[in-house]
């Protein structure tokens, strides 16, 4: 029964990822990661003895411990990647804010110059 639940869960994960990808709610580089997770879960659900074999090869005492280690490493990798993405976006945001400030200052200078030219032309026509 547990294998059936894991199998259905992995199919649901893969279905949700494909649907989010189709609706452009998830980018391809993130979808690849979740499809790998879904495929791994699907393989482990189909062949539960595979986890036991890998556990013995690695030298871990319980298969659940190996599963937790793999999950924690995967989550750490995701956190590291997202932290890197946030750093890149922060740098881009700072650069864009600086460019907007420069453009705003230029527009204000041009508006002031235009207004000053308009004032001097109005004064010369009224005299």
Coordinates of N, CA, C and O in Angstrom, one line a residue:
X1 N 0.8 -1.2 0.0 CA 0.0 0.0 0.0 C 0.9 1.3 0.0 O 0.5 2.2 -0.7
X2 N 2.0 1.2 0.8 CA 2.9 2.4 0.8 C 3.5 2.7 -0.5 O 3.7 3.8 -0.9
X3 N 3.8 1.6 -1.2 CA 4.5 1.8 -2.5 C 3.5 2.4 -3.5 O 3.9 3.2 -4.4
X4 N 2.2 2.0 -3.4 CA 1.2 2.6 -4.3 C 1.0 4.1 -4.0 O 0.9 4.9 -5.0
X5 N 1.0 4.4 -2.8 CA 0.9 5.9 -2.4 C 2.1 6.7 -2.9 O 1.9 7.8 -3.4
X6 N 3.3 6.1 -2.8 CA 4.5 6.8 -3.3 C 4.4 6.9 -4.8 O 4.8 7.9 -5.3
X7 N 4.0 5.9 -5.4 CA 3.9 5.9 -6.9 C 2.9 6.9 -7.4 O 3.2 7.7 -8.3
X8 N 1.7 7.0 -6.7 CA 0.7 8.0 -7.1 C 1.2 9.4 -6.8 O 1.0 10.3 -7.5
X9 N 1.9 9.6 -5.6 CA 2.5 10.9 -5.3 C 3.5 11.3 -6.3 O 3.5 12.5 -6.7
X10 N 4.4 10.4 -6.7 CA 5.4 10.8 -7.7 C 4.7 11.2 -9.1 O 5.2 12.1 -9.7
X11 N 3.7 10.4 -9.5 CA 3.0 10.8 -10.7 C 2.3 12.1 -10.5 O 2.3 12.9 -11.5
X12 N 1.7 12.4 -9.4 CA 1.1 13.7 -9.1 C 2.1 14.8 -9.2 O 1.9 15.9 -9.8
X13 N 3.3 14.6 -8.6 CA 4.4 15.7 -8.7 C 4.7 15.9 -10.1 O 4.8 17.1 -10.5
X14 N 4.9 14.9 -10.9 CA 5.3 15.1 -12.3 C 4.2 15.7 -13.1 O 4.5 16.6 -13.9
X15 N 3.0 15.4 -12.8 CA 1.8 16.0 -13.5 C 1.7 17.5 -13.2 O 1.5 18.3 -14.1
X16 N 1.9 17.8 -11.9 CA 1.8 19.2 -11.5 C 2.9 20.0 -12.1 O 2.7 21.2 -12.6
X17 N 4.1 19.5 -12.2 CA 5.3 20.2 -12.8 C 5.0 20.4 -14.3 O 5.3 21.5 -14.8
X18 N 4.6 19.4 -15.0 CA 4.3 19.5 -16.4 C 3.2 20.5 -16.6 O 3.3 21.4 -17.6
X19 N 2.2 20.5 -15.8 CA 1.1 21.5 -16.0 C 1.6 22.9 -15.7 O 1.2 23.9 -16.4
X20 N 2.4 23.1 -14.7 CA 2.9 24.4 -14.4 C 3.9 24.9 -15.5 O 3.9 26.1 -15.8
X21 N 4.6 24.0 -16.0 CA 5.5 24.3 -17.2 C 4.7 24.7 -18.4 O 5.0 25.6 -19.1
X22 N 3.6 24.0 -18.6 CA 2.8 24.3 -19.8 C 2.1 25.6 -19.7 O 2.0 26.4 -20.6
X23 N 1.7 26.0 -18.4 CA 1.1 27.3 -18.2 C 2.1 28.4 -18.0 O 1.7 29.5 -17.6
X24 N 3.4 28.1 -18.1 CA 4.4 29.1 -17.9 C 4.5 29.7 -16.5 O 4.9 30.8 -16.3
X25 N 4.1 28.8 -15.5 CA 4.2 29.2 -14.1 C 5.5 28.8 -13.5 O 5.9 29.2 -12.4
X26 N 6.3 27.9 -14.2 CA 7.5 27.4 -13.7 C 8.5 27.4 -14.9 O 8.2 27.0 -16.0
X27 N 9.7 27.9 -14.6 CA 10.7 28.0 -15.7 C 11.3 26.6 -15.9 O 11.3 25.7 -15.0
X28 N 11.9 26.4 -17.1 CA 12.4 25.1 -17.4 C 13.5 24.6 -16.5 O 13.6 23.4 -16.2
X29 N 14.4 25.5 -16.1 CA 15.5 25.1 -15.3 C 15.1 24.5 -13.9 O 15.7 23.7 -13.4
X30 N 14.0 25.1 -13.4 CA 13.4 24.6 -12.1 C 12.6 23.3 -12.4 O 12.6 22.4 -11.5
X31 N 11.9 23.3 -13.5 CA 11.1 22.1 -13.8 C 12.0 20.9 -14.0 O 11.6 19.8 -13.6
X32 N 13.2 21.0 -14.5 CA 14.1 19.9 -14.7 C 14.4 19.2 -13.3 O 14.4 18.0 -13.2
X33 N 14.6 20.1 -12.3 CA 15.0 19.6 -11.0 C 13.8 18.8 -10.4 O 13.9 17.7 -9.9
X34 N 12.6 19.3 -10.5 CA 11.4 18.7 -10.0 C 11.0 17.4 -10.8 O 10.5 16.5 -10.2
X35 N 11.3 17.4 -12.0 CA 11.1 16.2 -12.8 C 12.0 15.1 -12.4 O 11.7 13.9 -12.4
X36 N 13.3 15.5 -12.1 CA 14.3 14.5 -11.6 C 13.8 13.9 -10.3 O 13.9 12.7 -10.0
X37 N 13.3 14.8 -9.4 CA 12.8 14.4 -8.1 C 11.6 13.4 -8.3 O 11.5 12.3 -7.7
X38 N 10.7 13.8 -9.2 CA 9.5 12.9 -9.4 C 9.9 11.6 -10.0 O 9.4 10.5 -9.6
X39 N 10.9 11.6 -10.9 CA 11.4 10.4 -11.6 C 12.1 9.5 -10.5 O 11.8 8.3 -10.5
X40 N 12.9 10.1 -9.7 CA 13.5 9.3 -8.6 C 12.5 8.7 -7.7 O 12.7 7.5 -7.3
X41 N 11.5 9.5 -7.3 CA 10.5 8.9 -6.4 C 9.7 7.8 -7.1 O 9.4 6.8 -6.5
X42 N 9.5 8.0 -8.4 CA 8.8 7.0 -9.2 C 9.6 5.7 -9.2 O 9.0 4.6 -9.1
X43 N 10.9 5.8 -9.5 CA 11.7 4.6 -9.5 C 11.8 3.9 -8.2 O 11.7 2.7 -8.1
X44 N 11.9 4.7 -7.1 CA 12.0 4.1 -5.7 C 10.6 3.5 -5.4 O 10.6 2.5 -4.6
X45 N 9.5 4.0 -5.8 CA 8.2 3.4 -5.6 C 8.0 2.1 -6.3 O 7.4 1.2 -5.8
X46 N 8.6 2.1 -7.5 CA 8.4 0.9 -8.4 C 9.4 -0.2 -7.9 O 9.0 -1.4 -7.9
X47 N 10.6 0.2 -7.4 CA 11.5 -0.8 -7.0 C 12.0 -0.4 -5.6 O 13.1 0.1 -5.4
X48 N 11.3 -0.7 -4.6 CA 11.7 -0.3 -3.2 C 13.0 -1.0 -2.7 O 13.7 -0.5 -1.9
X49 N 13.3 -2.2 -3.3 CA 14.5 -2.9 -2.9 C 15.7 -2.1 -3.3 O 16.8 -2.3 -2.8
X50 N 15.6 -1.3 -4.3 CA 16.7 -0.5 -4.8 C 17.3 0.4 -3.7 O 18.5 0.6 -3.6
X51 N 16.4 1.0 -2.9 CA 16.9 1.9 -1.8 C 17.7 1.0 -0.8 O 18.7 1.5 -0.3
X52 N 17.2 -0.2 -0.6 CA 17.9 -1.0 0.4 C 19.3 -1.4 -0.2 O 20.3 -1.4 0.6
X53 N 19.4 -1.7 -1.4 CA 20.7 -2.0 -2.1 C 21.6 -0.9 -2.0 O 22.8 -1.0 -1.6
X54 N 21.2 0.3 -2.3 CA 22.0 1.5 -2.3 C 22.4 1.8 -0.9 O 23.6 2.2 -0.6
X55 N 21.5 1.6 0.1 CA 21.8 1.8 1.5 C 23.0 0.9 1.9 O 23.9 1.4 2.6
X56 N 23.0 -0.3 1.5 CA 24.0 -1.3 1.9 C 25.4 -0.9 1.2 O 26.4 -1.0 1.8
X57 N 25.3 -0.4 0.0 CA 26.5 0.0 -0.8 C 27.1 1.2 -0.2 O 28.4 1.3 -0.1
X58 N 26.3 2.1 0.3 CA 26.8 3.4 0.9 C 27.3 3.2 2.3 O 28.2 3.8 2.8
X59 N 26.7 2.2 3.0 CA 27.1 1.9 4.4 C 26.2 2.6 5.4 O 26.6 2.8 6.5
X60 N 25.0 3.0 5.0 CA 24.1 3.7 5.9 C 23.3 2.5 6.6 O 23.0 1.5 6.0
X61 N 22.9 2.8 7.8 CA 22.2 1.7 8.6 C 20.8 1.4 8.1 O 20.4 0.3 8.0
X62 N 20.0 2.5 7.9 CA 18.6 2.3 7.5 C 18.3 3.0 6.2 O 18.8 4.1 5.9
X63 N 17.5 2.4 5.4 CA 17.1 3.1 4.1 C 16.5 4.5 4.3 O 16.7 5.4 3.5
X64 N 15.7 4.6 5.4 CA 15.1 5.9 5.6 C 16.1 7.0 5.9 O 15.9 8.1 5.5
X65 N 17.2 6.6 6.6 CA 18.3 7.6 6.8 C 18.9 8.0 5.5 O 19.2 9.2 5.4
X66 N 19.1 7.1 4.6 CA 19.6 7.5 3.3 C 18.7 8.4 2.6 O 19.1 9.4 1.9
X67 N 17.4 8.1 2.6 CA 16.4 9.0 2.0 C 16.4 10.4 2.6 O 16.3 11.4 1.9
X68 N 16.5 10.5 3.9 CA 16.6 11.8 4.6 C 17.9 12.5 4.2 O 17.8 13.8 3.9
X69 N 19.0 11.8 4.1 CA 20.2 12.5 3.7 C 20.1 13.0 2.3 O 20.5 14.2 2.0
X70 N 19.6 12.2 1.4 CA 19.4 12.7 0.0 C 18.5 13.9 -0.1 O 18.7 14.9 -0.8
X71 N 17.4 13.8 0.7 CA 16.4 14.9 0.7 C 17.0 16.2 1.3 O 16.8 17.3 0.7
X72 N 17.8 16.1 2.3 CA 18.4 17.3 2.9 C 19.4 17.9 2.0 O 19.5 19.1 1.8
X73 N 20.3 17.0 1.3 CA 21.2 17.5 0.3 C 20.5 18.2 -0.8 O 21.0 19.3 -1.3
X74 N 19.4 17.6 -1.3 CA 18.6 18.3 -2.4 C 18.1 19.6 -1.9 O 18.2 20.6 -2.7
X75 N 17.6 19.7 -0.7 CA 17.0 21.0 -0.2 C 18.1 22.0 0.0 O 17.9 23.2 -0.3
X76 N 19.3 21.6 0.4 CA 20.4 22.5 0.6 C 20.9 23.0 -0.8 O 21.2 24.2 -0.9
X77 N 20.9 22.2 -1.8 CA 21.2 22.6 -3.1 C 20.2 23.6 -3.7 O 20.6 24.6 -4.3
X78 N 18.9 23.3 -3.4 CA 17.9 24.3 -3.9 C 18.0 25.6 -3.2 O 18.0 26.7 -3.8
X79 N 18.3 25.6 -1.9 CA 18.5 26.8 -1.1 C 19.7 27.6 -1.6 O 19.6 28.8 -1.8
X80 N 20.8 26.9 -1.9 CA 22.0 27.6 -2.4 C 21.7 28.2 -3.8 O 22.1 29.3 -4.0
X81 N 21.1 27.5 -4.6 CA 20.8 28.0 -6.0 C 19.8 29.2 -5.9 O 20.1 30.2 -6.6
X82 N 18.8 29.1 -5.1 CA 17.9 30.3 -4.9 C 18.6 31.5 -4.3 O 18.3 32.6 -4.7
X83 N 19.5 31.2 -3.4 CA 20.2 32.4 -2.8 C 21.1 33.0 -3.9 O 21.2 34.3 -3.9
X84 N 21.7 32.2 -4.7 CA 22.5 32.8 -5.8 C 21.6 33.6 -6.8 O 21.9 34.7 -7.2
X85 N 20.4 33.0 -7.1 CA 19.5 33.7 -8.0 C 19.0 35.1 -7.4 O 19.0 36.1 -8.0
X86 N 18.8 35.1 -6.0 CA 18.4 36.3 -5.4 C 19.5 37.3 -5.4 O 19.3 38.5 -5.6
X87 N 20.7 36.9 -5.3 CA 21.9 37.8 -5.3 C 22.0 38.5 -6.7 O 22.2 39.7 -6.8
X88 N 21.8 37.7 -7.7 CA 21.8 38.2 -9.1 C 20.7 39.2 -9.3 O 20.9 40.3 -9.9
X89 N 19.5 38.9 -8.9 CA 18.4 39.8 -9.0 C 18.6 41.1 -8.2 O 18.2 42.2 -8.7
X90 N 19.2 41.0 -7.0 CA 19.4 42.2 -6.3 C 20.4 43.1 -7.0 O 20.2 44.3 -7.0
X91 N 21.5 42.5 -7.6 CA 22.4 43.3 -8.3 C 21.8 44.0 -9.5 O 22.0 45.2 -9.8
X92 N 20.9 43.2 -10.2 CA 20.2 43.8 -11.4 C 19.3 44.9 -11.0 O 19.2 45.9 -11.6
X93 N 18.6 44.7 -9.8 CA 17.6 45.7 -9.3 C 18.4 47.0 -8.9 O 17.9 48.1 -9.2
X94 N 19.5 46.9 -8.3 CA 20.3 48.0 -7.9 C 20.8 48.8 -9.1 O 20.7 50.0 -9.2
X95 N 21.3 48.1 -10.1 CA 21.7 48.7 -11.4 C 20.5 49.4 -12.1 O 20.7 50.6 -12.5
X96 N 19.4 48.8 -12.1 CA 18.2 49.4 -12.8 C 17.8 50.7 -12.0 O 17.4 51.7 -12.6
X97 N 17.8 50.6 -10.7 CA 17.4 51.8 -9.8 C 18.4 52.9 -10.1 O 18.0 54.1 -10.2
X98 N 19.7 52.6 -10.2 CA 20.6 53.7 -10.5 C 20.4 54.3 -11.9 O 20.5 55.5 -12.0
X99 N 20.1 53.5 -12.9 CA 19.9 54.0 -14.2 C 18.6 54.8 -14.2 O 18.5 55.8 -14.9
X100 N 17.6 54.4 -13.5 CA 16.3 55.2 -13.5 C 16.6 56.5 -12.8 O 16.1 57.6 -13.3
X101 N 17.4 56.5 -11.7 CA 17.7 57.8 -11.1 C 18.4 58.7 -12.0 O 18.1 60.0 -12.1
X102 N 19.4 58.2 -12.8 CA 20.1 59.0 -13.7 C 19.2 59.6 -14.8 O 19.2 60.8 -15.1
X103 N 18.3 58.7 -15.3 CA 17.4 59.2 -16.4 C 16.4 60.2 -15.8 O 16.1 61.2 -16.5
X104 N 15.9 60.0 -14.6 CA 15.0 61.0 -14.0 C 15.7 62.3 -13.8 O 15.1 63.4 -14.1
X105 N 17.0 62.3 -13.4 CA 17.7 63.6 -13.3 C 17.9 64.3 -14.6 O 17.7 65.5 -14.7
X106 N 18.2 63.5 -15.7 CA 18.3 64.1 -17.0 C 17.0 64.7 -17.5 O 17.0 65.8 -18.1
X107 N 15.9 64.0 -17.2 CA 14.6 64.5 -17.7 C 14.3 65.8 -16.9 O 13.8 66.7 -17.5
X108 N 14.5 65.8 -15.6 CA 14.3 67.0 -14.8 C 15.1 68.2 -15.3 O 14.7 69.3 -15.4
X109 N 16.4 67.9 -15.7 CA 17.3 68.9 -16.2 C 16.7 69.5 -17.5 O 16.7 70.7 -17.8
X110 N 16.3 68.6 -18.4 CA 15.8 69.0 -19.7 C 14.5 69.8 -19.5 O 14.2 70.8 -20.2
X111 N 13.6 69.3 -18.6 CA 12.4 70.1 -18.3 C 12.7 71.4 -17.8 O 12.0 72.4 -18.2
X112 N 13.7 71.5 -16.9 CA 14.0 72.9 -16.3 C 14.6 73.7 -17.4 O 14.3 74.9 -17.5
X113 N 15.4 73.2 -18.3 CA 16.0 73.9 -19.4 C 15.0 74.4 -20.4 O 15.0 75.5 -20.9
X114 N 14.0 73.5 -20.7 CA 12.9 73.9 -21.6 C 12.1 75.0 -21.0 O 11.7 75.9 -21.7
X115 N 11.8 74.9 -19.7 CA 11.0 75.9 -19.0 C 11.7 77.2 -19.0 O 11.1 78.3 -19.2
X116 N 13.0 77.2 -18.7 CA 13.8 78.4 -18.7 C 13.9 79.0 -20.1 O 13.8 80.2 -20.2
X117 N 14.0 78.2 -21.1 CA 14.0 78.8 -22.5 C 12.6 79.3 -22.9 O 12.5 80.3 -23.5
X118 N 11.6 78.7 -22.4 CA 10.2 79.2 -22.6 C 10.0 80.5 -21.9 O 9.3 81.4 -22.4
X119 N 10.5 80.6 -20.7 CA 10.4 81.9 -19.9 C 11.1 83.0 -20.6 O 10.6 84.1 -20.7
X120 N 12.3 82.8 -21.1 CA 13.1 83.8 -21.7 C 12.5 84.2 -23.1 O 12.5 85.4 -23.4
X121 N 11.9 83.3 -23.8 CA 11.2 83.6 -25.1 C 9.9 84.4 -24.8 O 9.6 85.3 -25.6
X122 N 9.2 84.1 -23.8 CA 8.0 84.8 -23.4 C 8.3 86.2 -23.0 O 7.6 87.2 -23.3
X123 N 9.4 86.4 -22.3 CA 9.8 87.8 -21.8 C 10.3 88.6 -23.0 O 10.0 89.8 -23.1
X124 N 11.0 88.0 -24.0 CA 11.5 88.8 -25.1 C 10.3 89.2 -26.1 O 10.4 90.2 -26.7
X125 N 9.3 88.4 -26.2 CA 8.1 88.7 -27.0 C 7.2 89.7 -26.4 O 6.5 90.5 -27.0
X126 N 7.2 89.8 -25.0 CA 6.3 90.7 -24.3 C 6.9 92.1 -24.2 O 6.3 93.1 -24.0
X127 N 8.3 92.3 -24.5 CA 8.9 93.6 -24.4 C 8.9 94.4 -25.6 O 8.5 94.1 -26.7

